[in-house]
mmCIF file of C-alpha atoms in Angstrom:
data_model
loop_
_atom_site.group_PDB
_atom_site.id
_atom_site.type_symbol
_atom_site.label_atom_id
_atom_site.label_comp_id
_atom_site.label_asym_id
_atom_site.label_seq_id
_atom_site.Cartn_x
_atom_site.Cartn_y
_atom_site.Cartn_z
ATOM 1 C CA UNK A 1 -14.735 -4.872 10.415
ATOM 2 C CA UNK A 2 -13.825 -5.002 14.111
ATOM 3 C CA UNK A 3 -15.276 -8.388 15.054
ATOM 4 C CA UNK A 4 -14.045 -10.217 11.963
ATOM 5 C CA UNK A 5 -10.573 -8.699 12.214
ATOM 6 C CA UNK A 6 -10.353 -9.482 15.943
ATOM 7 C CA UNK A 7 -11.282 -13.111 15.292
ATOM 8 C CA UNK A 8 -8.369 -13.378 12.853
ATOM 9 C CA UNK A 9 -5.869 -11.561 15.077
ATOM 10 C CA UNK A 10 -3.614 -14.596 15.476
ATOM 11 C CA UNK A 11 -3.806 -15.978 11.964
ATOM 12 C CA UNK A 12 -3.099 -14.678 8.515
ATOM 13 C CA UNK A 13 -6.206 -14.473 6.325
ATOM 14 C CA UNK A 14 -7.211 -13.677 2.773
ATOM 15 C CA UNK A 15 -8.333 -10.249 4.067
ATOM 16 C CA UNK A 16 -4.731 -9.513 5.023
ATOM 17 C CA UNK A 17 -3.576 -10.300 1.506
ATOM 18 C CA UNK A 18 -6.277 -8.067 0.019
ATOM 19 C CA UNK A 19 -5.104 -5.286 2.338
ATOM 20 C CA UNK A 20 -1.593 -5.680 0.896
ATOM 21 C CA UNK A 21 -2.982 -4.987 -2.572
ATOM 22 C CA UNK A 22 -4.281 -1.636 -1.294
ATOM 23 C CA UNK A 23 -0.676 -0.879 -0.335
ATOM 24 C CA UNK A 24 0.503 -1.718 -3.875
ATOM 25 C CA UNK A 25 2.064 -4.993 -2.737
ATOM 26 C CA UNK A 26 1.766 -7.864 -5.170
ATOM 27 C CA UNK A 27 1.908 -11.316 -3.676
ATOM 28 C CA UNK A 28 2.377 -14.458 -5.732
ATOM 29 C CA UNK A 29 0.071 -17.457 -5.726
ATOM 30 C CA UNK A 30 2.888 -19.536 -4.213
ATOM 31 C CA UNK A 31 3.262 -17.026 -1.382
ATOM 32 C CA UNK A 32 -0.500 -17.088 -0.791
ATOM 33 C CA UNK A 33 -0.373 -20.879 -0.623
ATOM 34 C CA UNK A 34 2.513 -20.858 1.839
ATOM 35 C CA UNK A 35 0.913 -18.257 4.080
ATOM 36 C CA UNK A 36 -2.656 -19.578 4.094
ATOM 37 C CA UNK A 37 -2.153 -23.317 3.585
ATOM 38 C CA UNK A 38 1.226 -25.027 3.366
ATOM 39 C CA UNK A 39 2.963 -23.190 6.215
ATOM 40 C CA UNK A 40 -0.060 -21.560 7.845
ATOM 41 C CA UNK A 41 0.387 -23.355 11.162
ATOM 42 C CA UNK A 42 4.034 -22.221 11.421
ATOM 43 C CA UNK A 43 3.211 -18.573 10.735
ATOM 44 C CA UNK A 44 0.057 -18.487 12.840
ATOM 45 C CA UNK A 45 1.907 -19.993 15.818
ATOM 46 C CA UNK A 46 4.616 -17.360 15.506
ATOM 47 C CA UNK A 47 1.992 -14.622 15.197
ATOM 48 C CA UNK A 48 0.287 -15.845 18.363
ATOM 49 C CA UNK A 49 3.654 -15.640 20.187
ATOM 50 C CA UNK A 50 3.931 -11.961 19.246
ATOM 51 C CA UNK A 51 1.115 -11.424 21.706
ATOM 52 C CA UNK A 52 -1.831 -9.066 21.565
ATOM 53 C CA UNK A 53 -1.700 -5.753 19.777
ATOM 54 C CA UNK A 54 -0.508 -2.971 22.069
ATOM 55 C CA UNK A 55 1.170 0.396 21.682
ATOM 56 C CA UNK A 56 4.853 0.040 20.864
ATOM 57 C CA UNK A 57 5.539 2.816 23.388
ATOM 58 C CA UNK A 58 4.091 0.586 26.134
ATOM 59 C CA UNK A 59 6.275 -2.429 25.373
ATOM 60 C CA UNK A 60 8.925 -3.029 28.015
ATOM 61 C CA UNK A 61 12.520 -2.602 26.865
ATOM 62 C CA UNK A 62 13.307 -6.096 28.093
ATOM 63 C CA UNK A 63 10.914 -7.512 25.475
ATOM 64 C CA UNK A 64 12.891 -5.896 22.656
ATOM 65 C CA UNK A 65 16.315 -6.349 24.228
ATOM 66 C CA UNK A 66 16.674 -9.804 22.726
ATOM 67 C CA UNK A 67 16.719 -8.314 19.225
ATOM 68 C CA UNK A 68 16.300 -11.250 16.877
ATOM 69 C CA UNK A 69 14.659 -13.247 19.695
ATOM 70 C CA UNK A 70 11.696 -10.852 19.852
ATOM 71 C CA UNK A 71 8.772 -12.913 18.493
ATOM 72 C CA UNK A 72 7.764 -10.203 15.999
ATOM 73 C CA UNK A 73 11.263 -10.124 14.564
ATOM 74 C CA UNK A 74 11.419 -13.931 14.360
ATOM 75 C CA UNK A 75 8.098 -13.934 12.490
ATOM 76 C CA UNK A 76 9.370 -11.221 10.139
ATOM 77 C CA UNK A 77 12.451 -13.307 9.363
ATOM 78 C CA UNK A 78 10.368 -16.452 8.770
ATOM 79 C CA UNK A 79 7.952 -14.598 6.487
ATOM 80 C CA UNK A 80 10.941 -13.513 4.398
ATOM 81 C CA UNK A 81 11.704 -17.195 3.740
ATOM 82 C CA UNK A 82 8.569 -17.399 1.588
ATOM 83 C CA UNK A 83 9.513 -17.102 -2.066
ATOM 84 C CA UNK A 84 8.205 -13.729 -3.222
ATOM 85 C CA UNK A 85 7.956 -12.148 0.250
ATOM 86 C CA UNK A 86 10.587 -9.476 0.871
ATOM 87 C CA UNK A 87 11.269 -7.371 3.983
ATOM 88 C CA UNK A 88 8.691 -4.737 2.958
ATOM 89 C CA UNK A 89 5.923 -7.284 2.369
ATOM 90 C CA UNK A 90 6.717 -9.116 5.615
ATOM 91 C CA UNK A 91 6.708 -5.837 7.535
ATOM 92 C CA UNK A 92 3.405 -4.713 6.057
ATOM 93 C CA UNK A 93 1.807 -8.061 6.877
ATOM 94 C CA UNK A 94 2.950 -7.704 10.478
ATOM 95 C CA UNK A 95 1.801 -4.077 10.604
ATOM 96 C CA UNK A 96 -1.616 -5.225 9.386
ATOM 97 C CA UNK A 97 -1.875 -7.807 12.164
ATOM 98 C CA UNK A 98 -0.440 -5.597 14.943
ATOM 99 C CA UNK A 99 -1.111 -1.972 13.876
ATOM 100 C CA UNK A 100 -0.274 -0.482 17.267
ATOM 101 C CA UNK A 101 2.882 -2.548 17.695
ATOM 102 C CA UNK A 102 4.562 -2.789 14.294
ATOM 103 C CA UNK A 103 5.380 0.260 12.154
ATOM 104 C CA UNK A 104 5.247 0.293 8.373
ATOM 105 C CA UNK A 105 8.755 0.419 6.994
ATOM 106 C CA UNK A 106 9.538 0.624 3.320
ATOM 107 C CA UNK A 107 12.050 2.340 1.074
ATOM 108 C CA UNK A 108 10.268 5.711 1.340
ATOM 109 C CA UNK A 109 10.133 5.630 5.152
ATOM 110 C CA UNK A 110 13.736 4.387 5.267
ATOM 111 C CA UNK A 111 14.839 7.489 3.346
ATOM 112 C CA UNK A 112 13.221 9.679 6.016
ATOM 113 C CA UNK A 113 14.202 7.871 9.217
ATOM 114 C CA UNK A 114 17.395 6.289 8.021
ATOM 115 C CA UNK A 115 18.296 2.664 8.129
ATOM 116 C CA UNK A 116 18.972 1.861 11.768
ATOM 117 C CA UNK A 117 20.312 -1.616 12.337
ATOM 118 C CA UNK A 118 17.229 -2.423 14.374
ATOM 119 C CA UNK A 119 14.452 -0.040 13.344
ATOM 120 C CA UNK A 120 11.774 -1.315 15.730
ATOM 121 C CA UNK A 121 13.907 -0.947 18.890
ATOM 122 C CA UNK A 122 15.125 2.473 17.712
ATOM 123 C CA UNK A 123 11.569 3.694 17.142
ATOM 124 C CA UNK A 124 10.487 2.103 20.418
ATOM 125 C CA UNK A 125 13.150 4.056 22.293
ATOM 126 C CA UNK A 126 12.253 7.294 20.492
ATOM 127 C CA UNK A 127 8.564 6.858 21.331
ATOM 128 C CA UNK A 128 9.390 6.373 25.034
ATOM 129 C CA UNK A 129 12.001 9.109 25.569
ATOM 130 C CA UNK A 130 11.034 12.174 27.636
ATOM 131 C CA UNK A 131 7.953 10.576 29.142
ATOM 132 C CA UNK A 132 6.753 9.240 25.769
ATOM 133 C CA UNK A 133 6.709 12.750 24.293
ATOM 134 C CA UNK A 134 6.615 11.578 20.671
ATOM 135 C CA UNK A 135 3.877 9.060 21.393
ATOM 136 C CA UNK A 136 1.760 11.802 23.019
ATOM 137 C CA UNK A 137 2.463 14.192 20.148
ATOM 138 C CA UNK A 138 1.256 11.573 17.682
ATOM 139 C CA UNK A 139 -1.901 11.162 19.778
ATOM 140 C CA UNK A 140 -2.481 14.930 19.581
ATOM 141 C CA UNK A 141 -1.928 14.922 15.815
ATOM 142 C CA UNK A 142 -4.399 12.063 15.442
ATOM 143 C CA UNK A 143 -6.988 14.045 17.406
ATOM 144 C CA UNK A 144 -6.276 17.244 15.435
ATOM 145 C CA UNK A 145 -6.870 15.313 12.208
ATOM 146 C CA UNK A 146 -10.174 13.988 13.646
ATOM 147 C CA UNK A 147 -9.012 10.408 13.193
ATOM 148 C CA UNK A 148 -10.672 7.699 15.275
ATOM 149 C CA UNK A 149 -8.793 5.940 18.083
ATOM 150 C CA UNK A 150 -8.701 2.828 15.898
ATOM 151 C CA UNK A 151 -5.959 4.572 13.898
ATOM 152 C CA UNK A 152 -2.817 3.781 15.870
ATOM 153 C CA UNK A 153 -0.135 6.316 16.689
ATOM 154 C CA UNK A 154 2.223 4.219 14.571
ATOM 155 C CA UNK A 155 -0.030 4.712 11.539
ATOM 156 C CA UNK A 156 0.075 8.465 12.151
ATOM 157 C CA UNK A 157 3.882 8.219 12.287
ATOM 158 C CA UNK A 158 3.956 6.014 9.171
ATOM 159 C CA UNK A 159 1.833 8.427 7.147
ATOM 160 C CA UNK A 160 3.838 11.467 8.230
ATOM 161 C CA UNK A 161 7.143 9.755 7.442
ATOM 162 C CA UNK A 162 5.859 8.457 4.106
ATOM 163 C CA UNK A 163 4.420 11.841 3.106
ATOM 164 C CA UNK A 164 7.699 13.525 4.011
ATOM 165 C CA UNK A 165 9.622 10.981 1.940
ATOM 166 C CA UNK A 166 7.279 11.361 -1.034
ATOM 167 C CA UNK A 167 7.586 15.145 -0.800
ATOM 168 C CA UNK A 168 11.368 14.871 -0.759
ATOM 169 C CA UNK A 169 11.280 12.592 -3.813
ATOM 170 C CA UNK A 170 8.999 14.993 -5.679
ATOM 171 C CA UNK A 171 11.229 17.985 -5.039
ATOM 172 C CA UNK A 172 14.301 16.320 -6.539
#
C-alpha cells in the first residue's frame, strides 16, 4: 500500500476512484475520463502545487491566508468543474491524496461543525490554538484507539465528527 500510494501522491489514479466507492461516492464514466485522461495533466499539476502531505496544524497561516489562492482550494474548485463531481466528491478526492492536510467534509460533518465560510482555515486555526491543543488531543485519541500513525489526526477528527452527526440524525 505505502509504496504504490506514495508513487501516485501527485496524480489521481484509479485506486483513488475505487477508494471513493468505499465512501459511497459514485463517480460517472465521464468524470473518470476527465480525471484520469482528458484533463489529467491539469489536475495532476494542481495537485503537485498543493505540496507534500503534512499535518494541517503545521501549515503556516500565511499559506492559508490567500483563501481561494491556496493551491488545495484552487484544485477543489477545478475538480468541481467536472460534470458529476460536487463539493463532497472533490473534497474526498483531496482528502484521499493529502490525508494529513485535507479534512473530510460532507453534509453529516457540516451538521456537526457548522458551515463556516472557509472550513479549512477555520479548522486549521482551531487545530493550532492553545499550542495545538486539539491536534495533540486527537493524537492521544488515536493512540488510545490503538490506531497506527498512518491514520492522520484529521481522519480521527473526521470519524468523530461523522459519528456525532450520525448519532444526532439517529436520535431525531
